[in-house]
PDB file of C-alpha atoms in Angstrom:
ATOM      1  CA  UNK A  26     -15.954   8.935 -20.108  1.00 79.00           C
ATOM      2  CA  UNK A  27     -13.862   9.498 -17.050  1.00 88.00           C
ATOM      3  CA  UNK A  28     -12.898   7.576 -13.946  1.00 93.00           C
ATOM      4  CA  UNK A  29     -11.718   9.464 -10.890  1.00 95.00           C
ATOM      5  CA  UNK A  30      -9.906   7.981  -7.952  1.00 96.00           C
ATOM      6  CA  UNK A  31      -9.457  10.899  -5.588  1.00 95.00           C
ATOM      7  CA  UNK A  32      -6.832   9.304  -3.360  1.00 95.00           C
ATOM      8  CA  UNK A  33      -3.391   8.645  -4.794  1.00 92.00           C
ATOM      9  CA  UNK A  34      -2.214   7.112  -1.536  1.00 96.00           C
ATOM     10  CA  UNK A  35      -4.128   5.414   1.251  1.00 97.00           C
ATOM     11  CA  UNK A  36      -2.571   4.027   4.379  1.00 97.00           C
ATOM     12  CA  UNK A  37      -4.383   1.975   7.007  1.00 97.00           C
ATOM     13  CA  UNK A  38      -3.472  -0.378   9.809  1.00 97.00           C
ATOM     14  CA  UNK A  39      -4.009  -4.108   9.665  1.00 97.00           C
ATOM     15  CA  UNK A  40      -7.497  -4.994  10.809  1.00 97.00           C
ATOM     16  CA  UNK A  41      -8.925  -1.566  10.047  1.00 97.00           C
ATOM     17  CA  UNK A  42     -11.672  -1.048   7.469  1.00 97.00           C
ATOM     18  CA  UNK A  43     -10.619   0.272   4.109  1.00 97.00           C
ATOM     19  CA  UNK A  44     -12.526   2.080   1.380  1.00 97.00           C
ATOM     20  CA  UNK A  45     -11.015   3.032  -1.965  1.00 97.00           C
ATOM     21  CA  UNK A  46     -13.112   5.597  -3.732  1.00 97.00           C
ATOM     22  CA  UNK A  47     -14.031   5.586  -7.394  1.00 97.00           C
ATOM     23  CA  UNK A  48     -16.335   7.968  -9.237  1.00 96.00           C
ATOM     24  CA  UNK A  49     -17.142   7.843 -12.896  1.00 94.00           C
ATOM     25  CA  UNK A  50     -18.768  10.002 -15.507  1.00 92.00           C
ATOM     26  CA  UNK A  51     -20.585   8.303 -18.336  1.00 86.00           C
ATOM     27  CA  UNK A  52     -24.011   8.935 -19.775  1.00 79.00           C
ATOM     28  CA  UNK A  53     -25.002   5.300 -20.318  1.00 79.00           C
ATOM     29  CA  UNK A  54     -24.802   2.137 -18.217  1.00 80.00           C
ATOM     30  CA  UNK A  55     -21.180   1.080 -18.093  1.00 84.00           C
ATOM     31  CA  UNK A  56     -19.570  -1.975 -16.644  1.00 87.00           C
ATOM     32  CA  UNK A  57     -17.299  -1.176 -13.727  1.00 91.00           C
ATOM     33  CA  UNK A  58     -14.253  -3.075 -12.596  1.00 92.00           C
ATOM     34  CA  UNK A  59     -11.553  -3.019  -9.977  1.00 95.00           C
ATOM     35  CA  UNK A  60      -8.101  -4.153 -11.064  1.00 95.00           C
ATOM     36  CA  UNK A  61      -5.216  -4.774  -8.671  1.00 96.00           C
ATOM     37  CA  UNK A  62      -1.484  -4.799  -9.198  1.00 94.00           C
ATOM     38  CA  UNK A  63       0.588  -6.388  -6.462  1.00 95.00           C
ATOM     39  CA  UNK A  64       4.290  -5.635  -6.306  1.00 92.00           C
ATOM     40  CA  UNK A  65       6.094  -7.175  -9.296  1.00 88.00           C
ATOM     41  CA  UNK A  66       2.957  -8.884 -10.559  1.00 91.00           C
ATOM     42  CA  UNK A  67       0.828  -8.186 -13.565  1.00 92.00           C
ATOM     43  CA  UNK A  68      -2.314  -6.153 -13.418  1.00 93.00           C
ATOM     44  CA  UNK A  69      -5.255  -8.458 -12.775  1.00 93.00           C
ATOM     45  CA  UNK A  70      -8.986  -8.245 -12.366  1.00 92.00           C
ATOM     46  CA  UNK A  71     -10.139  -8.128  -8.762  1.00 94.00           C
ATOM     47  CA  UNK A  72     -13.871  -7.855  -9.254  1.00 91.00           C
ATOM     48  CA  UNK A  73     -16.580  -6.572 -11.584  1.00 88.00           C
ATOM     49  CA  UNK A  74     -19.859  -5.058 -10.565  1.00 84.00           C
ATOM     50  CA  UNK A  75     -22.077  -7.439 -12.514  1.00 78.00           C
ATOM     51  CA  UNK A  76     -20.686 -10.413 -10.596  1.00 78.00           C
ATOM     52  CA  UNK A  77     -21.704  -9.017  -7.216  1.00 77.00           C
ATOM     53  CA  UNK A  78     -19.020 -11.213  -5.684  1.00 81.00           C
ATOM     54  CA  UNK A  79     -16.761 -10.767  -2.713  1.00 83.00           C
ATOM     55  CA  UNK A  80     -13.166 -11.433  -3.724  1.00 86.00           C
ATOM     56  CA  UNK A  81     -10.458 -11.653  -1.055  1.00 91.00           C
ATOM     57  CA  UNK A  82     -12.931  -9.991   1.297  1.00 92.00           C
ATOM     58  CA  UNK A  83     -13.428  -6.997  -1.012  1.00 94.00           C
ATOM     59  CA  UNK A  84     -16.811  -5.845  -2.229  1.00 93.00           C
ATOM     60  CA  UNK A  85     -17.869  -2.971  -4.435  1.00 94.00           C
ATOM     61  CA  UNK A  86     -21.351  -1.633  -4.978  1.00 86.00           C
ATOM     62  CA  UNK A  87     -22.345   0.337  -8.020  1.00 88.00           C
ATOM     63  CA  UNK A  88     -24.266   3.444  -7.024  1.00 89.00           C
ATOM     64  CA  UNK A  89     -25.743   4.852 -10.214  1.00 86.00           C
ATOM     65  CA  UNK A  90     -27.225   7.864  -8.455  1.00 89.00           C
ATOM     66  CA  UNK A  91     -23.848   8.954  -7.137  1.00 90.00           C
ATOM     67  CA  UNK A  92     -21.969   7.435 -10.099  1.00 92.00           C
ATOM     68  CA  UNK A  93     -19.642   5.712  -7.682  1.00 94.00           C
ATOM     69  CA  UNK A  94     -18.106   2.274  -7.377  1.00 95.00           C
ATOM     70  CA  UNK A  95     -16.189   2.321  -4.122  1.00 96.00           C
ATOM     71  CA  UNK A  96     -14.149  -0.714  -3.074  1.00 96.00           C
ATOM     72  CA  UNK A  97     -14.496  -1.812   0.538  1.00 96.00           C
ATOM     73  CA  UNK A  98     -13.041  -4.339   2.907  1.00 96.00           C
ATOM     74  CA  UNK A  99     -13.999  -4.537   6.577  1.00 96.00           C
ATOM     75  CA  UNK A 100     -10.642  -5.770   7.874  1.00 97.00           C
ATOM     76  CA  UNK A 101      -7.525  -4.950   5.870  1.00 97.00           C
ATOM     77  CA  UNK A 102      -4.619  -7.385   5.690  1.00 97.00           C
ATOM     78  CA  UNK A 103      -0.964  -6.639   4.963  1.00 97.00           C
ATOM     79  CA  UNK A 104      -1.171  -8.676   1.757  1.00 96.00           C
ATOM     80  CA  UNK A 105      -3.783  -6.224   0.465  1.00 97.00           C
ATOM     81  CA  UNK A 106      -1.046  -3.652  -0.057  1.00 97.00           C
ATOM     82  CA  UNK A 107      -1.053  -2.932  -3.784  1.00 97.00           C
ATOM     83  CA  UNK A 108      -2.090  -0.482  -6.490  1.00 95.00           C
ATOM     84  CA  UNK A 109      -5.804  -0.504  -7.149  1.00 97.00           C
ATOM     85  CA  UNK A 110      -7.337   0.766 -10.364  1.00 96.00           C
ATOM     86  CA  UNK A 111     -10.977   1.409 -11.001  1.00 96.00           C
ATOM     87  CA  UNK A 112     -11.988   0.923 -14.630  1.00 93.00           C
ATOM     88  CA  UNK A 113     -15.034   1.497 -16.779  1.00 90.00           C
ATOM     89  CA  UNK A 114     -16.101  -0.284 -19.950  1.00 85.00           C
ATOM     90  CA  UNK A 115     -18.622   1.683 -21.994  1.00 78.00           C
ATOM     91  CA  UNK A 116     -22.007   0.226 -22.765  1.00 69.00           C
ATOM     92  CA  UNK A 117     -22.002  -1.696 -26.000  1.00 58.00           C
ATOM     93  CA  UNK A 118     -18.809  -3.530 -25.294  1.00 55.00           C
ATOM     94  CA  UNK A 119     -16.349  -1.631 -27.405  1.00 57.00           C
ATOM     95  CA  UNK A 120     -13.697  -3.400 -25.383  1.00 58.00           C
ATOM     96  CA  UNK A 121     -11.992  -0.154 -24.492  1.00 74.00           C
ATOM     97  CA  UNK A 122     -11.340   0.179 -20.779  1.00 82.00           C
ATOM     98  CA  UNK A 123     -11.016   3.591 -19.187  1.00 86.00           C
ATOM     99  CA  UNK A 124      -8.892   3.510 -16.046  1.00 90.00           C
ATOM    100  CA  UNK A 125      -8.593   5.822 -13.105  1.00 93.00           C
ATOM    101  CA  UNK A 126      -5.126   6.903 -12.059  1.00 91.00           C
ATOM    102  CA  UNK A 127      -4.995   4.390  -9.266  1.00 93.00           C
ATOM    103  CA  UNK A 128      -4.746   4.352  -5.495  1.00 95.00           C
ATOM    104  CA  UNK A 129      -1.753   2.899  -3.740  1.00 95.00           C
ATOM    105  CA  UNK A 130      -2.956   1.094  -0.646  1.00 98.00           C
ATOM    106  CA  UNK A 131      -0.508   0.388   2.130  1.00 98.00           C
ATOM    107  CA  UNK A 132      -1.610  -1.763   5.039  1.00 97.00           C
ATOM    108  CA  UNK A 133       0.689  -1.299   8.007  1.00 96.00           C
ATOM    109  CA  UNK A 134       1.263  -4.007  10.614  1.00 94.00           C
TER     110      UNK A 134
ATOM    111  CA  UNK B  28      -3.970 -21.708 -21.306  1.00 63.00           C
ATOM    112  CA  UNK B  29      -0.998 -19.376 -21.812  1.00 78.00           C
ATOM    113  CA  UNK B  30      -1.429 -15.779 -20.705  1.00 92.00           C
ATOM    114  CA  UNK B  31      -0.623 -12.595 -22.536  1.00 96.00           C
ATOM    115  CA  UNK B  32       3.035 -12.491 -23.452  1.00 97.00           C
ATOM    116  CA  UNK B  33       4.993  -9.325 -24.062  1.00 97.00           C
ATOM    117  CA  UNK B  34       8.509  -9.102 -25.437  1.00 97.00           C
ATOM    118  CA  UNK B  35      10.981  -7.858 -24.635  1.00 97.00           C
ATOM    119  CA  UNK B  36      10.584  -7.358 -20.895  1.00 96.00           C
ATOM    120  CA  UNK B  37      13.139  -4.568 -20.715  1.00 97.00           C
ATOM    121  CA  UNK B  38      14.533  -2.123 -23.236  1.00 96.00           C
ATOM    122  CA  UNK B  39      16.970   0.756 -23.040  1.00 97.00           C
ATOM    123  CA  UNK B  40      16.988   3.136 -25.982  1.00 97.00           C
ATOM    124  CA  UNK B  41      18.537   6.478 -26.794  1.00 97.00           C
ATOM    125  CA  UNK B  42      16.592   9.629 -27.565  1.00 97.00           C
ATOM    126  CA  UNK B  43      15.697   9.819 -31.233  1.00 97.00           C
ATOM    127  CA  UNK B  44      15.708   6.085 -31.792  1.00 97.00           C
ATOM    128  CA  UNK B  45      12.661   4.031 -32.548  1.00 97.00           C
ATOM    129  CA  UNK B  46      11.390   0.916 -30.801  1.00 98.00           C
ATOM    130  CA  UNK B  47       9.007  -1.946 -31.495  1.00 98.00           C
ATOM    131  CA  UNK B  48       7.230  -3.865 -28.759  1.00 98.00           C
ATOM    132  CA  UNK B  49       5.418  -7.139 -29.250  1.00 98.00           C
ATOM    133  CA  UNK B  50       2.349  -8.679 -27.663  1.00 98.00           C
ATOM    134  CA  UNK B  51       0.900 -12.164 -28.067  1.00 97.00           C
ATOM    135  CA  UNK B  52      -2.669 -12.338 -26.760  1.00 96.00           C
ATOM    136  CA  UNK B  53      -4.410 -15.265 -25.148  1.00 95.00           C
ATOM    137  CA  UNK B  54      -5.327 -17.821 -27.765  1.00 93.00           C
ATOM    138  CA  UNK B  55      -8.708 -16.994 -29.269  1.00 90.00           C
ATOM    139  CA  UNK B  56      -8.699 -13.362 -28.150  1.00 91.00           C
ATOM    140  CA  UNK B  57      -8.992 -10.969 -31.062  1.00 91.00           C
ATOM    141  CA  UNK B  58      -8.914  -7.669 -29.196  1.00 91.00           C
ATOM    142  CA  UNK B  59      -5.558  -6.275 -28.127  1.00 94.00           C
ATOM    143  CA  UNK B  60      -5.149  -2.979 -26.301  1.00 94.00           C
ATOM    144  CA  UNK B  61      -2.029  -1.072 -25.354  1.00 96.00           C
ATOM    145  CA  UNK B  62      -1.536   1.115 -22.315  1.00 95.00           C
ATOM    146  CA  UNK B  63       1.256   3.316 -21.055  1.00 96.00           C
ATOM    147  CA  UNK B  64       1.791   3.177 -17.304  1.00 92.00           C
ATOM    148  CA  UNK B  65       3.750   5.863 -15.487  1.00 91.00           C
ATOM    149  CA  UNK B  66       3.855   6.827 -11.793  1.00 85.00           C
ATOM    150  CA  UNK B  67       2.446  10.278 -12.515  1.00 82.00           C
ATOM    151  CA  UNK B  68      -0.299   9.493 -15.027  1.00 84.00           C
ATOM    152  CA  UNK B  69      -1.263   5.942 -14.146  1.00 85.00           C
ATOM    153  CA  UNK B  70      -2.634   3.839 -16.993  1.00 89.00           C
ATOM    154  CA  UNK B  71      -3.224   5.713 -20.198  1.00 90.00           C
ATOM    155  CA  UNK B  72      -4.898   4.081 -23.146  1.00 90.00           C
ATOM    156  CA  UNK B  73      -2.897   4.098 -26.357  1.00 94.00           C
ATOM    157  CA  UNK B  74      -4.945   2.123 -28.877  1.00 92.00           C
ATOM    158  CA  UNK B  75      -6.970  -0.999 -29.392  1.00 92.00           C
ATOM    159  CA  UNK B  76      -6.955  -3.416 -32.294  1.00 93.00           C
ATOM    160  CA  UNK B  77      -9.568  -5.936 -33.292  1.00 91.00           C
ATOM    161  CA  UNK B  78      -9.209  -8.244 -36.271  1.00 91.00           C
ATOM    162  CA  UNK B  79      -6.256  -6.276 -37.636  1.00 94.00           C
ATOM    163  CA  UNK B  80      -8.140  -2.946 -37.478  1.00 94.00           C
ATOM    164  CA  UNK B  81      -7.510  -0.098 -35.081  1.00 93.00           C
ATOM    165  CA  UNK B  82     -10.829   0.364 -33.325  1.00 87.00           C
ATOM    166  CA  UNK B  83      -9.984   2.922 -30.653  1.00 85.00           C
ATOM    167  CA  UNK B  84      -7.192   5.405 -30.182  1.00 88.00           C
ATOM    168  CA  UNK B  85      -6.093   7.424 -27.185  1.00 89.00           C
ATOM    169  CA  UNK B  86      -4.556  10.879 -27.017  1.00 89.00           C
ATOM    170  CA  UNK B  87      -0.995  10.150 -27.973  1.00 94.00           C
ATOM    171  CA  UNK B  88       1.076  11.768 -30.711  1.00 96.00           C
ATOM    172  CA  UNK B  89       1.500  10.143 -34.085  1.00 95.00           C
ATOM    173  CA  UNK B  90       4.937   8.847 -33.044  1.00 97.00           C
ATOM    174  CA  UNK B  91       2.998   6.050 -31.347  1.00 97.00           C
ATOM    175  CA  UNK B  92       1.591   3.529 -33.764  1.00 97.00           C
ATOM    176  CA  UNK B  93       0.604  -0.087 -33.814  1.00 97.00           C
ATOM    177  CA  UNK B  94      -0.632  -2.920 -35.882  1.00 97.00           C
ATOM    178  CA  UNK B  95      -2.202  -6.312 -35.504  1.00 97.00           C
ATOM    179  CA  UNK B  96      -1.524  -9.410 -37.523  1.00 96.00           C
ATOM    180  CA  UNK B  97      -3.907 -12.092 -38.730  1.00 95.00           C
ATOM    181  CA  UNK B  98      -2.958 -14.316 -35.767  1.00 94.00           C
ATOM    182  CA  UNK B  99      -3.986 -11.463 -33.422  1.00 94.00           C
ATOM    183  CA  UNK B 100      -0.430 -10.759 -32.330  1.00 97.00           C
ATOM    184  CA  UNK B 101       0.166  -7.053 -32.070  1.00 98.00           C
ATOM    185  CA  UNK B 102       3.128  -4.732 -32.264  1.00 98.00           C
ATOM    186  CA  UNK B 103       3.511  -1.216 -31.023  1.00 98.00           C
ATOM    187  CA  UNK B 104       6.043   1.185 -32.453  1.00 98.00           C
ATOM    188  CA  UNK B 105       7.351   4.432 -31.051  1.00 97.00           C
ATOM    189  CA  UNK B 106       9.478   6.584 -33.317  1.00 96.00           C
ATOM    190  CA  UNK B 107      11.804   9.456 -32.425  1.00 97.00           C
ATOM    191  CA  UNK B 108      11.900   8.476 -28.788  1.00 97.00           C
ATOM    192  CA  UNK B 109      11.792  11.154 -26.107  1.00 97.00           C
ATOM    193  CA  UNK B 110      12.847  10.921 -22.466  1.00 97.00           C
ATOM    194  CA  UNK B 111       9.189  11.219 -21.463  1.00 96.00           C
ATOM    195  CA  UNK B 112       8.390   7.989 -23.283  1.00 97.00           C
ATOM    196  CA  UNK B 113      10.097   6.051 -20.503  1.00 97.00           C
ATOM    197  CA  UNK B 114       7.329   3.922 -19.029  1.00 97.00           C
ATOM    198  CA  UNK B 115       5.922   0.468 -18.596  1.00 96.00           C
ATOM    199  CA  UNK B 116       3.949  -0.470 -21.695  1.00 98.00           C
ATOM    200  CA  UNK B 117       1.172  -2.918 -21.031  1.00 97.00           C
ATOM    201  CA  UNK B 118      -0.737  -5.004 -23.474  1.00 97.00           C
ATOM    202  CA  UNK B 119      -4.121  -6.520 -22.711  1.00 94.00           C
ATOM    203  CA  UNK B 120      -6.251  -8.980 -24.617  1.00 93.00           C
ATOM    204  CA  UNK B 121      -9.987  -9.504 -24.436  1.00 88.00           C
ATOM    205  CA  UNK B 122     -12.240 -12.171 -25.820  1.00 84.00           C
ATOM    206  CA  UNK B 123     -15.231 -11.172 -27.890  1.00 76.00           C
ATOM    207  CA  UNK B 124     -18.113 -10.121 -25.692  1.00 69.00           C
ATOM    208  CA  UNK B 125     -15.949 -10.458 -22.582  1.00 66.00           C
ATOM    209  CA  UNK B 126     -15.010  -7.125 -21.119  1.00 69.00           C
ATOM    210  CA  UNK B 127     -12.454  -8.507 -18.666  1.00 81.00           C
ATOM    211  CA  UNK B 128      -8.979  -7.564 -19.867  1.00 87.00           C
ATOM    212  CA  UNK B 129      -6.069  -9.913 -19.328  1.00 92.00           C
ATOM    213  CA  UNK B 130      -2.761  -8.112 -19.030  1.00 95.00           C
ATOM    214  CA  UNK B 131       0.765  -9.025 -19.909  1.00 96.00           C
ATOM    215  CA  UNK B 132       3.668  -8.318 -17.605  1.00 95.00           C
ATOM    216  CA  UNK B 133       4.666  -5.337 -19.650  1.00 96.00           C
ATOM    217  CA  UNK B 134       7.735  -4.000 -21.376  1.00 97.00           C
ATOM    218  CA  UNK B 135       9.765  -1.556 -19.339  1.00 97.00           C
ATOM    219  CA  UNK B 136      11.146   1.047 -21.745  1.00 98.00           C
ATOM    220  CA  UNK B 137      13.864   3.398 -20.582  1.00 97.00           C
ATOM    221  CA  UNK B 138      14.917   6.238 -22.849  1.00 97.00           C
ATOM    222  CA  UNK B 139      18.286   7.800 -22.058  1.00 97.00           C
TER     223      UNK B 139
END
């Protein structure tokens, strides 16, 4: 079980599209999540793949063939600046979350 | 409904000392997990408790231990502190069957 976020830092300009990459390795069918940590706030769930929701303009599609769960937003806002963590929960619900090392997103004005 | 509460928020300890951190989960949640967060390593899983039993354990030395009480509150203990133990320690609780983790604000431990 491993989650890889290849970019430690990502910087974009306001209004530009943003994509935070996440790849995972797991032999079963995991649940995938994106968590976000804004400055001086607690880590919180942004979205989960089973919900298929768009939260704050972000979407993430689970690609089982490529074992990826990239987070995307068409037009970045300054308030999106934060640390983003991709996480995996193994099939069977053992409640243990495996996190990637995180990507720090900075949206410049 | 109250969120996950961690105490204390900040701690400064000296090398060689030991420390105990506390976590109160969301009411009704029986699973409590602990994570160490550092700038270099990100979030690293320490251990998870469910109904007073350790169910999962990460790759940390035996100096790191924990326990869970019958009311689901959990404590984490680190003995013989080292400078490298300086980190933000996060606790998360999960309801049964719900894989979303709710995090506390963390305890910032500084070892000098």
